[in-house]
Amino acid sequence: MSTTALKDWPLWEVFVRSKQGLEHKHCGSLHASDAQHALQMARDVYTRRQEGVSIWVLPSKSITASAPEDKDSLFEPAADKIYRHPTFYDIPEEVGHM
Amino acid sequence: MASYQDYLLHLADNALILGQRNAEWCGHGPILEEDLALANNSLDLIGQARMLYQHVAAVRKDGKTSEDLLAYFRDVPDFKNYTLLELPHSTAILPTARGDRDYAVTIARNFLYSGLMVQVWAALAASTDTHLAAIASKSLKESQYHLRHAHDWVLRLGDGTDESHRRIQAAFDYLMPFTQEFWTASDMEAAAVKTGAGVDVRVFRPEWEALVSDTLQAATLKVSSSTGFVTTGKHGVHSEHLGFVLAEMQSLARSHPEAVW
Amino acid sequence: MYTQSLNVQEKQGEKPALQTISRENAELQRRFDARIDADGKIEPQDWMPEAYRKTLIRQISQHAHSEIVGMLPEGNWISRAPSLKRKAILIAKVQDEGGHGLYLYSAAETLGQGRDQMLADLHSGKAKYSSIFNYPTLTWADVGVVGWLVDGAAIMNQIPLCRCSYGPYARAMIRVCKEESFHQRQGYEALLVMMQGTAEQRAMVQDAVNRFWWKCLAMFGPPDANSQHSEQAMRWGIKRISNDDLRQKFVDATVPQARVLGVTLPDPDLKWNEERQHYDYGQIDWDEFWNTVNGHGPCNKERLATRVKAHNDGQWVREAALAYALKHQPQTHQAAA
């Protein structure tokens, strides 16, 4: 199946600092085969190669999210991953395809 | 009698023709992210061509030469780009090869050309023609980026799968002989070097060959030989491919010669 | 079926009572509704009704597909652009569209849909994309008209989406809108120059307008009475303005622009209605619209085949990059797999 290869490229989160003095801001994500590749792509996709821009890329899977403190929040009880991404979760065999 | 303009046109035509070829991937790239990378590459090259053509117009000072007159209303023998850059993205040796584009050919060619241009632009940043020096400084940053992109892909394709290895090896085997043209003498280059405005590309050969050799070896590739027919695109004697490139590029503009767009 | 109930199962080591789950669900639904009603944002980790999630995946991914397929009709003219400036502008525009597709795929992935699945749905014909891209760009003037009218219509649609309830989609749309205004302006400016040019150029522009006007009006979708998804989408803060209202806004904005250009919009029923304070316009051919949406337009097969070919031809490249990464950085892949 021709789409198999793409599924195996990891997902990376991209953070960009657009100007000196600002913090890195989360911009979005992209698929890349390795960190260098992700950085290069992030430059083309999220900054159009402006000067003086700093970019961080992290494998999405490596990010841990905080647990909710606010009782009125909508947070899932034990969700500590940032996305409901299919490759992040170990789905028990008996559940089958989802 | 070669003029300084011929030298500038050589630099400009290189950028335009390769920019035109790389833009063919728009919407057809192997992955969306690479589509964007190649579009960036193409935009940079067309930008370089525009600056250089505008400089020719300024040097000519005849009140009618413009970037578009130079790009759209010159014929094949007037173009001074390296033959390497007008080739289709294919190792299929057919004159009108409109067949499938091979990403390996694109990458290999971008690598060979930008590997040279990073040195050329760096040297031209000290040109006695201050306008050209400014163009060179800007273009150097772009070529460094193009080189890094192409270099990284040479490694991925060479040391990737059996199929990618085969394709990129075939691409280099096909393209290397076209690089002999870099080192041939030409009146226009000699004249430009004399005034200090231009550079003698031959001094860059050892470092370029080392870059190619190191990169291909790191990519587990054999360093292809550069022998056989030496092309002459920079002298205006091209392969059969440039005619088709220009026909497509120029047809609309030429249908409306008086129009402004 | 959802991670929520799976987590509960794992924690307690036994199947929880059905009643407990539905009480929890009802409370989460209440909080979700309250946040939507307060114009708040839903983020990827938040609980959301399955239908909301599915609707967003469908809408965002189809929006992404539209950007990608939309690169093709304009991309056709890059190699033939009649000036270097126009060539550069067009490459930049098409590149932006690819970038927008990327932002949108990225937003859709936060909902648990992988890009591979979204592309598989596009390539199989299961997922749709904006039907305007199933029409051919036959002349250079078409490129300008696409910028003026198609991007103009897209902007009308996209600005309200910047306030969409789903955070990643709203943020992607803000980024898209910032870049989109350049697209419409460059199209309009190209047409302005042509309309001030030769007789052939003027005829080219008028011909392009004649072919695209009605198709662009249809872009906003069927009248709301006939649109199955609209009501719920409005309720969820995904859709903010109705199809008909957006279409009317577009007509009202575009008529004066056409006047400045000096082109005639091909609608004899187009006239200002003093009472309504809007332009009245003629009947859209919805049969033709549905015919194209359902796969029988002039370029449907070609657009899809082009995307499928690019994807299939690129398979070896993607595999090579992955193989190289696995050889050289196995730890990244273990972490991300």
XYZ file of C-alpha atoms in Angstrom:
696
model
C 0.000 0.000 0.000
C 1.568 3.223 -1.147
C 0.756 5.189 1.991
C 2.659 2.859 4.322
C 5.940 4.750 4.026
C 4.463 8.060 5.153
C 2.941 6.555 8.270
C 6.426 5.608 9.421
C 7.908 9.083 9.241
C 7.667 10.367 12.796
C 5.618 13.417 13.653
C 7.558 16.409 14.944
C 6.320 19.457 16.797
C 7.763 22.767 15.674
C 8.567 25.755 17.887
C 9.729 29.034 16.393
C 11.194 32.165 17.911
C 10.518 34.783 15.267
C 12.352 37.695 16.873
C 15.102 38.237 19.401
C 13.607 38.717 22.827
C 10.548 36.548 22.246
C 10.063 32.956 23.383
C 9.707 29.991 21.092
C 6.075 29.527 20.097
C 4.435 26.287 19.047
C 3.489 26.506 15.366
C 2.286 23.094 14.405
C 3.702 19.814 13.272
C 5.166 18.034 10.267
C 6.375 14.602 9.206
C 10.109 14.135 8.669
C 12.459 11.192 8.614
C 14.984 12.584 11.111
C 15.793 15.653 13.193
C 17.901 17.448 10.578
C 15.246 16.840 7.992
C 12.571 18.118 10.386
C 14.563 21.275 11.035
C 15.053 21.934 7.352
C 11.407 21.357 6.562
C 10.303 23.495 9.488
C 12.335 26.325 8.069
C 10.597 26.001 4.693
C 7.116 25.484 6.095
C 6.888 27.664 9.181
C 9.332 30.487 8.606
C 9.836 30.795 4.829
C 13.461 31.188 5.816
C 13.391 34.550 7.508
C 16.678 35.684 9.000
C 17.402 35.423 12.688
C 14.723 32.888 13.352
C 15.320 30.086 15.836
C 13.600 26.767 15.358
C 13.205 23.795 17.692
C 11.817 20.458 16.567
C 10.851 17.658 18.929
C 9.423 14.229 18.237
C 5.749 14.617 19.208
C 5.918 11.429 21.195
C 8.597 12.839 23.474
C 6.361 15.611 24.787
C 4.619 15.011 28.091
C 1.562 17.078 28.848
C 0.449 18.272 32.267
C -2.448 16.746 34.152
C -5.405 19.049 34.717
C -5.624 20.974 37.958
C -8.898 22.694 37.264
C -11.860 20.537 38.351
C -14.081 22.264 35.787
C -11.780 21.483 32.927
C -12.604 19.051 30.163
C -9.322 17.139 30.425
C -9.299 13.423 30.010
C -8.338 11.796 33.307
C -5.064 10.100 32.387
C -4.126 11.727 29.103
C -0.536 12.882 29.306
C 0.161 12.890 25.589
C -0.465 16.005 23.562
C -2.555 14.424 20.835
C -4.969 11.606 20.340
C -2.610 10.389 17.675
C -3.096 6.788 16.659
C 0.587 5.917 16.863
C 0.941 7.318 20.359
C -1.329 4.851 22.073
C -0.996 1.160 22.637
C -4.381 -0.167 21.692
C -5.130 -3.572 23.225
C -5.300 -6.335 20.602
C -8.902 -7.212 21.321
C -10.062 -3.744 20.387
C -9.024 -4.367 16.786
C -8.568 -1.622 14.212
C -9.332 1.935 15.223
C 34.169 39.758 -28.979
C 32.742 38.740 -25.636
C 31.392 41.489 -23.465
C 30.969 41.748 -19.725
C 27.258 41.382 -20.321
C 27.867 37.893 -21.673
C 29.439 36.960 -18.372
C 26.480 38.341 -16.424
C 24.067 36.579 -18.786
C 25.923 33.309 -18.187
C 25.351 33.671 -14.436
C 21.739 34.776 -14.961
C 20.856 32.072 -17.479
C 22.248 29.381 -15.162
C 19.907 30.563 -12.433
C 16.864 30.962 -14.680
C 17.114 27.635 -16.477
C 17.698 25.634 -13.297
C 14.955 27.606 -11.536
C 12.600 26.772 -14.411
C 13.485 23.069 -14.236
C 13.123 22.827 -10.433
C 9.724 24.549 -10.560
C 8.446 21.601 -12.629
C 8.102 19.687 -9.364
C 5.500 22.102 -7.980
C 2.480 20.031 -7.017
C 4.219 16.782 -7.983
C 6.882 16.342 -5.317
C 7.478 13.056 -3.474
C 6.114 14.579 -0.286
C 4.445 17.883 0.408
C 7.331 19.160 2.504
C 9.759 18.605 -0.393
C 7.393 20.410 -2.765
C 7.856 23.451 -0.557
C 11.625 23.023 -0.364
C 11.967 22.859 -4.143
C 9.632 25.804 -4.631
C 11.877 27.791 -2.269
C 14.918 26.708 -4.252
C 13.277 27.729 -7.517
C 12.191 31.091 -6.130
C 15.729 31.800 -4.959
C 17.158 30.963 -8.376
C 14.600 33.028 -10.269
C 15.303 35.870 -7.867
C 19.005 35.613 -8.641
C 18.262 35.578 -12.379
C 16.090 38.670 -12.073
C 18.744 40.633 -10.178
C 21.380 39.674 -12.728
C 19.198 40.467 -15.761
C 18.308 43.823 -14.224
C 22.018 44.456 -13.774
C 22.620 43.681 -17.468
C 19.885 46.164 -18.362
C 21.589 48.768 -16.148
C 24.968 48.083 -17.754
C 23.469 48.237 -21.234
C 21.694 51.545 -20.521
C 19.814 51.516 -23.848
C 16.405 52.398 -22.442
C 14.739 49.266 -23.769
C 16.499 46.233 -22.289
C 14.604 44.698 -19.405
C 14.726 41.436 -17.445
C 11.795 40.127 -19.469
C 13.283 41.100 -22.820
C 16.363 39.081 -21.919
C 14.460 36.095 -20.504
C 11.663 35.840 -23.076
C 12.950 37.256 -26.339
C 16.373 35.664 -26.754
C 16.745 32.412 -28.667
C 18.610 29.220 -27.823
C 22.032 30.321 -29.191
C 21.885 33.483 -27.040
C 21.524 31.560 -23.796
C 24.753 30.956 -21.884
C 23.766 28.479 -19.227
C 25.669 25.253 -18.564
C 24.071 22.401 -20.517
C 23.853 20.494 -17.215
C 21.068 22.772 -16.058
C 18.741 22.435 -19.066
C 18.484 18.633 -18.872
C 15.145 17.082 -17.964
C 14.894 15.342 -14.594
C 15.604 11.977 -16.137
C 18.444 9.656 -17.019
C 16.383 8.358 -19.934
C 18.447 9.480 -22.850
C 15.749 10.723 -25.202
C 15.763 14.113 -26.891
C 12.281 15.094 -25.870
C 12.205 13.172 -22.613
C 8.891 14.343 -21.191
C 8.623 11.143 -19.230
C 8.680 10.654 -15.526
C 10.743 12.990 -13.405
C 13.334 11.272 -11.254
C 13.992 12.980 -7.927
C 17.487 11.509 -7.840
C 18.448 13.472 -10.958
C 17.057 16.667 -9.442
C 19.006 16.184 -6.231
C 22.242 15.154 -7.920
C 22.145 18.115 -10.268
C 21.303 20.593 -7.513
C 24.197 19.185 -5.498
C 26.733 19.457 -8.325
C 25.674 23.007 -9.250
C 25.260 24.495 -5.775
C 28.532 22.833 -4.733
C 30.190 25.023 -7.346
C 28.130 28.169 -6.776
C 28.897 28.473 -3.059
C 32.501 29.044 -4.074
C 31.642 31.249 -7.052
C 29.359 33.546 -5.050
C 31.842 33.724 -2.162
C 34.557 34.907 -4.559
C 32.239 37.275 -6.447
C 31.362 38.963 -3.157
C 34.730 40.675 -3.685
C 34.049 41.585 -7.316
C 35.222 44.979 -8.564
C 31.659 45.381 -9.824
C 30.040 46.381 -6.531
C 26.544 45.675 -7.804
C 27.538 42.140 -8.727
C 29.268 41.810 -5.354
C 26.007 42.662 -3.592
C 24.074 40.132 -5.680
C 26.749 37.559 -4.866
C 26.526 38.116 -1.093
C 22.780 37.543 -1.119
C 23.019 34.580 -3.471
C 25.732 32.934 -1.388
C 23.389 32.429 1.580
C 20.801 30.900 -0.727
C 23.284 28.592 -2.436
C 24.588 27.426 0.937
C 21.041 26.453 1.835
C 20.528 24.711 -1.512
C 23.781 22.821 -1.050
C 22.851 21.658 2.431
C 19.447 20.444 1.210
C 20.917 18.588 -1.766
C 23.847 17.198 0.233
C 21.554 15.768 2.901
C 19.385 14.136 0.241
C 22.416 12.648 -1.534
C 23.232 10.900 1.746
C 19.640 9.749 2.301
C 19.296 8.392 -1.218
C 22.766 6.892 -1.433
C 22.577 5.232 1.964
C 18.835 4.596 1.957
C 17.326 1.641 0.133
C 18.686 -0.464 -2.728
C 16.381 1.309 -5.131
C 17.349 4.812 -4.023
C 21.016 3.840 -4.135
C 20.666 2.558 -7.686
C 18.825 5.679 -8.835
C 21.176 8.254 -7.337
C 24.210 6.342 -8.607
C 22.664 6.315 -12.088
C 21.924 10.028 -11.765
C 25.532 10.883 -10.915
C 26.873 8.545 -13.621
C 24.691 10.398 -16.127
C 25.337 13.956 -14.909
C 29.051 13.984 -14.016
C 30.303 14.263 -17.613
C 28.250 17.482 -17.953
C 30.320 19.083 -15.186
C 33.427 19.055 -17.395
C 31.974 22.206 -18.900
C 32.598 24.065 -15.614
C 36.361 23.940 -16.210
C 36.551 24.805 -19.907
C 37.917 28.182 -20.967
C 35.701 30.899 -22.389
C 36.401 34.399 -23.673
C 33.639 35.945 -21.585
C 35.005 34.501 -18.348
C 38.587 35.427 -19.243
C 37.579 39.024 -19.980
C 35.613 39.337 -16.733
C 38.467 37.878 -14.691
C 40.881 40.429 -16.222
C 38.846 43.350 -14.868
C 38.409 41.746 -11.472
C 34.662 41.702 -11.949
C 34.544 37.946 -12.569
C 36.198 34.835 -11.202
C 38.145 32.014 -12.814
C 36.029 29.011 -11.925
C 38.969 26.646 -12.513
C 40.515 27.588 -9.159
C 37.477 26.041 -7.463
C 37.967 22.645 -9.045
C 40.012 20.901 -6.311
C 37.635 21.899 -3.521
C 34.582 21.011 -5.635
C 36.032 17.608 -6.509
C 36.817 16.995 -2.833
C 33.239 17.903 -1.854
C 31.813 15.565 -4.473
C 34.192 12.760 -3.580
C 33.642 13.078 0.195
C 29.867 13.304 -0.124
C 29.464 10.420 -2.532
C 31.697 8.213 -0.426
C 29.752 9.088 2.717
C 26.622 8.181 0.751
C 28.181 4.768 -0.100
C 28.276 5.789 -3.780
C 31.028 5.324 -6.352
C 32.443 8.624 -7.558
C 31.277 8.725 -11.176
C 33.766 9.581 -13.879
C 33.655 12.855 -15.788
C 34.760 11.777 -19.222
C 33.354 11.791 -22.708
C 31.724 14.599 -24.619
C 32.296 18.053 -23.107
C 29.200 20.240 -23.388
C 29.280 23.834 -24.570
C 26.074 25.465 -23.294
C 27.899 28.520 -21.966
C 29.092 29.208 -25.502
C 25.522 29.151 -26.788
C 25.761 25.680 -28.320
C 23.267 23.642 -26.346
C 21.684 20.225 -26.102
C 18.360 19.608 -27.853
C 16.569 20.114 -24.546
C 16.933 23.868 -24.251
C 14.732 24.464 -27.290
C 11.835 22.730 -25.580
C 12.454 24.532 -22.283
C 12.395 27.928 -23.998
C 9.413 27.069 -26.195
C 7.333 26.390 -23.107
C 8.749 29.266 -21.083
C 8.530 31.936 -23.780
C 5.474 31.032 -25.857
C 2.869 33.139 -24.066
C 5.067 36.235 -23.761
C 6.045 35.956 -27.418
C 2.376 35.654 -28.496
C 1.809 39.122 -27.082
C 5.082 40.912 -27.779
C 3.755 44.385 -26.985
C 1.887 43.393 -23.825
C 2.766 44.382 -20.282
C 1.934 41.862 -17.573
C -13.996 2.703 21.692
C -12.335 5.792 23.087
C -9.168 6.263 25.043
C -11.288 7.625 27.833
C -13.020 4.356 28.597
C -9.863 2.342 27.953
C -7.995 4.346 30.574
C -10.730 3.846 33.105
C -10.599 0.103 32.410
C -6.856 -0.069 32.882
C -6.975 1.893 36.098
C -9.664 -0.063 37.852
C -8.834 -3.477 36.429
C -12.492 -4.232 35.865
C -15.252 -3.162 33.559
C -16.902 -0.080 35.067
C -20.671 0.044 35.413
C -22.422 1.412 32.348
C -24.194 3.900 34.543
C -20.935 5.404 35.797
C -19.736 5.959 32.236
C -22.886 7.683 31.058
C -23.013 9.938 34.151
C -19.402 10.937 33.472
C -20.218 11.473 29.793
C -23.220 13.636 30.568
C -21.112 15.856 32.814
C -18.359 16.123 30.199
C -20.958 16.909 27.542
C -22.380 19.649 29.775
C -18.960 21.209 30.291
C -18.205 20.924 26.578
C -21.474 22.645 25.643
C -20.872 25.346 28.241
C -17.449 26.083 26.825
C -18.793 26.223 23.259
C -21.606 28.526 24.337
C -19.102 30.803 26.060
C -17.127 30.997 22.780
C -14.235 29.165 24.398
C -11.727 26.899 22.728
C -11.539 23.120 22.654
C -7.951 21.843 22.618
C -6.580 18.444 21.534
C -6.506 16.923 25.025
C -10.051 17.973 25.878
C -12.989 15.612 25.888
C -15.214 16.082 22.870
C -18.268 14.314 21.441
C -17.240 11.763 18.862
C -19.429 13.444 16.239
C -17.650 16.771 16.839
C -14.286 15.092 16.415
C -15.381 13.270 13.251
C -16.908 16.393 11.734
C -13.735 18.361 12.351
C -11.535 15.641 10.880
C -13.698 15.594 7.778
C -13.812 19.360 7.416
C -10.159 20.068 8.206
C -8.793 17.250 6.061
C -10.985 18.234 3.108
C -9.814 21.798 3.533
C -6.215 20.507 3.457
C -6.902 18.383 0.367
C -8.354 21.452 -1.352
C -5.131 23.383 -0.805
C -3.039 20.556 -2.231
C -5.232 19.873 -5.255
C -5.536 23.644 -5.701
C -1.793 23.781 -6.416
C -2.413 22.009 -9.716
C -4.603 24.335 -11.829
C -2.353 27.294 -11.040
C 0.846 25.261 -11.020
C 0.105 24.489 -14.671
C 1.007 28.055 -15.571
C 4.294 28.466 -13.691
C 6.421 27.327 -16.600
C 4.599 29.666 -19.019
C 4.192 32.793 -16.872
C 4.669 35.764 -19.237
C 7.070 37.706 -17.021
C 9.679 36.794 -14.412
C 7.862 38.807 -11.775
C 4.610 36.914 -12.426
C 6.479 33.614 -12.445
C 7.986 34.352 -9.035
C 4.664 35.518 -7.594
C 2.903 32.406 -8.863
C 5.523 30.024 -7.445
C 5.263 31.822 -4.097
C 1.481 31.547 -4.152
C 1.434 27.859 -5.045
C 4.079 27.230 -2.394
C 1.867 29.008 0.144
C -1.008 26.749 -0.785
C 1.140 23.715 -0.128
C 2.100 25.242 3.188
C -1.537 25.831 4.071
C -2.263 22.207 3.303
C 0.503 21.292 5.706
C -0.845 23.494 8.527
C -4.264 21.928 8.040
C -3.053 18.314 7.930
C -1.142 19.149 11.083
C -4.324 20.479 12.754
C -6.287 17.394 11.699
C -3.602 15.107 13.105
C -4.186 16.555 16.571
C -7.587 14.854 16.416
C -6.063 11.431 16.023
C -6.190 11.048 12.258
C -2.830 10.274 10.648
C -1.862 12.004 7.429
C -1.435 8.636 5.753
C -5.106 7.839 6.367
C -6.230 11.245 5.123
C -4.208 10.846 1.922
C -5.520 7.326 1.419
C -9.063 8.714 1.619
C -8.246 11.457 -0.875
C -6.594 9.091 -3.332
C -9.396 6.546 -3.148
C -11.972 9.238 -3.870
C -13.589 8.851 -0.462
C -12.594 12.317 0.766
C -13.631 15.399 -1.143
C -11.874 18.635 -1.973
C -13.250 21.954 -3.120
C -14.898 21.313 -6.432
C -13.707 24.560 -8.007
C -10.384 22.836 -8.676
C -12.089 20.383 -11.012
C -12.226 23.094 -13.671
C -9.356 23.758 -16.066
C -7.174 26.878 -16.210
C -7.181 27.493 -19.931
C -5.429 30.848 -20.240
C -3.058 33.020 -18.238
C -6.004 35.243 -17.300
C -7.478 32.248 -15.471
C -4.590 32.501 -13.015
C -5.535 36.087 -12.168
C -9.238 35.222 -11.942
C -8.498 32.290 -9.629
C -6.587 34.668 -7.379
C -9.299 37.325 -7.449
C -12.455 35.207 -7.249
C -11.494 31.780 -5.923
C -9.132 33.089 -3.254
C -11.606 35.888 -2.603
C -14.323 33.345 -1.938
C -11.961 31.257 0.183
C -11.080 34.283 2.310
C -14.787 34.954 2.956
C -15.055 31.416 4.219
C -11.820 31.364 6.156
C -12.010 34.552 8.192
C -14.917 33.332 10.327
C -13.054 30.039 10.804
C -10.364 31.948 12.673
C -12.920 31.996 15.495
C -13.724 28.300 15.205
C -14.155 26.485 18.511
C -11.373 23.980 17.874
C -8.058 25.631 18.868
C -5.597 24.079 16.399
C -7.976 24.702 13.455
C -8.582 28.324 14.479
C -4.850 28.942 14.877
C -4.080 27.321 11.523
C -6.707 29.542 9.921
C -5.208 32.684 11.433
C -1.871 31.765 9.888
C -3.561 30.958 6.561
C -5.546 34.208 6.470
C -2.417 36.276 7.051
C -0.896 34.789 3.905
C -4.109 34.584 1.881
C -4.699 38.303 1.432
C -1.530 38.451 -0.692
C -3.061 35.790 -2.949
C -6.197 37.720 -3.748
C -4.329 40.993 -4.208
C -1.776 39.562 -6.627
C -4.552 38.008 -8.740
C -6.532 41.216 -8.878
C -3.456 43.309 -9.649
C -2.468 40.998 -12.504
C -5.962 41.417 -13.979
C -5.851 45.193 -13.549
C -2.647 45.353 -15.576
C -4.156 43.149 -18.304
C -7.353 45.210 -18.448
C -5.224 48.294 -19.054
C -3.303 46.451 -21.762
C -3.971 45.134 -25.246
C -7.344 44.182 -26.703
C -6.260 40.527 -26.619
C -5.432 40.772 -22.919
C -8.798 42.353 -22.128
C -10.615 39.661 -24.092
C -8.618 37.013 -22.249
C -9.702 38.407 -18.864
C -13.371 38.708 -19.816
C -13.370 35.151 -21.129
C -11.855 33.863 -17.883
C -14.439 35.745 -15.804
C -17.237 34.319 -17.957
C -16.042 30.795 -17.264
C -15.343 31.146 -13.534
C -17.972 33.501 -12.098
C -20.820 31.042 -11.581
C -18.456 28.294 -10.407
C -17.130 30.626 -7.723
C -20.619 31.460 -6.484
C -21.288 27.738 -6.145
C -18.130 27.391 -4.009
C -20.052 28.534 -0.960
C -22.141 25.422 -1.129
C -25.830 24.784 -1.571
C -28.488 27.021 0.007
C -28.651 26.326 3.733
C -32.012 24.637 3.475
C -30.328 21.936 1.369
C -27.123 21.618 3.346
C -27.079 18.612 5.673
C -24.131 19.539 7.876
C -24.726 23.235 8.461
C -26.942 23.301 11.524
C -24.889 21.053 13.757
C -21.676 22.687 12.589
C -23.096 26.058 13.637
C -24.105 24.655 17.032
C -20.554 23.482 17.633
C -18.902 26.757 16.719
C -17.271 25.160 13.664
C -19.337 27.031 11.130
C -20.043 30.641 11.963
C -21.907 32.087 8.987
C -24.404 30.410 6.661
C -23.639 29.471 3.037
C -26.120 31.964 1.645
C -24.886 34.796 3.857
C -21.283 34.165 2.835
C -22.273 34.024 -0.804
C -24.145 37.326 -0.502
C -21.149 38.968 1.195
C -18.958 37.768 -1.640
C -21.235 39.114 -4.371
C -21.592 42.482 -2.614
C -17.805 42.814 -2.251
C -16.988 41.630 -5.755
C -19.377 43.698 -7.912
C -17.554 46.994 -7.230
C -14.205 45.246 -7.787
C -15.440 44.053 -11.198
C -16.522 47.583 -12.019
C -13.045 48.947 -11.273
C -11.530 46.239 -13.447
C -13.907 46.984 -16.274
C -15.188 43.431 -16.663
C -18.807 42.383 -16.964
C -20.000 39.701 -14.571
C -21.970 37.222 -16.706
C -25.290 37.535 -14.865
C -28.121 39.557 -16.418
C -30.050 39.338 -13.124
C -27.280 40.957 -11.116
C -28.601 44.244 -9.759
C -28.607 46.305 -6.599
C -31.684 45.835 -4.437
C -32.265 49.091 -2.547
C -34.705 47.516 -0.133
C -32.453 44.623 0.854
C -29.297 46.739 0.584
C -27.645 43.830 -1.220
C -27.120 42.711 -4.818
C -29.715 40.367 -6.246
C -28.201 37.682 -8.464
C -29.402 34.945 -10.774
C -29.896 31.220 -10.381
C -26.899 28.979 -9.871
C -26.909 25.746 -11.837
C -26.851 23.313 -8.915
C -27.171 20.307 -11.211
C -23.863 21.193 -12.796
C -22.350 21.738 -9.345
C -23.457 18.331 -8.043
C -22.390 16.667 -11.261
C -18.867 17.943 -10.704
C -18.841 17.271 -6.953
C -19.873 13.706 -7.712
C -16.895 13.132 -9.965
C -18.111 14.055 -13.453
C -16.559 17.458 -13.942
C -13.961 18.317 -16.613
C -10.836 17.659 -14.527
C -11.815 15.390 -11.642
C -10.089 12.293 -12.970
C -6.993 14.195 -13.978
C -6.583 16.010 -10.649
C -6.896 12.827 -8.651
C -4.664 10.845 -10.992
C -2.005 13.541 -10.730
C -2.028 13.416 -6.939
C -2.018 9.615 -6.869
C 0.885 9.496 -9.329
C 2.939 12.028 -7.369
C 2.353 10.005 -4.224
C 3.149 6.652 -5.794
C 6.180 7.938 -7.703
C 7.470 9.406 -4.479
C 7.228 6.156 -2.550
C 10.846 5.188 -3.121
C 12.025 8.631 -1.952
C 10.060 8.445 1.293
C 11.267 4.910 1.928
C 14.862 5.930 1.322
C 14.670 8.767 3.845
C 13.177 6.440 6.417
C 15.741 3.710 5.776
C 18.553 6.234 6.165
C 17.101 7.596 9.399
C 16.704 4.114 10.852
C 20.333 3.345 10.054
C 21.631 6.552 11.584
C 19.219 7.626 14.307
C 17.425 4.543 15.579
C 16.678 6.133 18.969
C 14.416 8.800 17.460
C 12.376 6.174 15.755
C 12.030 4.011 18.823
C 10.717 7.026 20.681
C 8.289 8.032 17.973
C 7.106 4.638 16.759
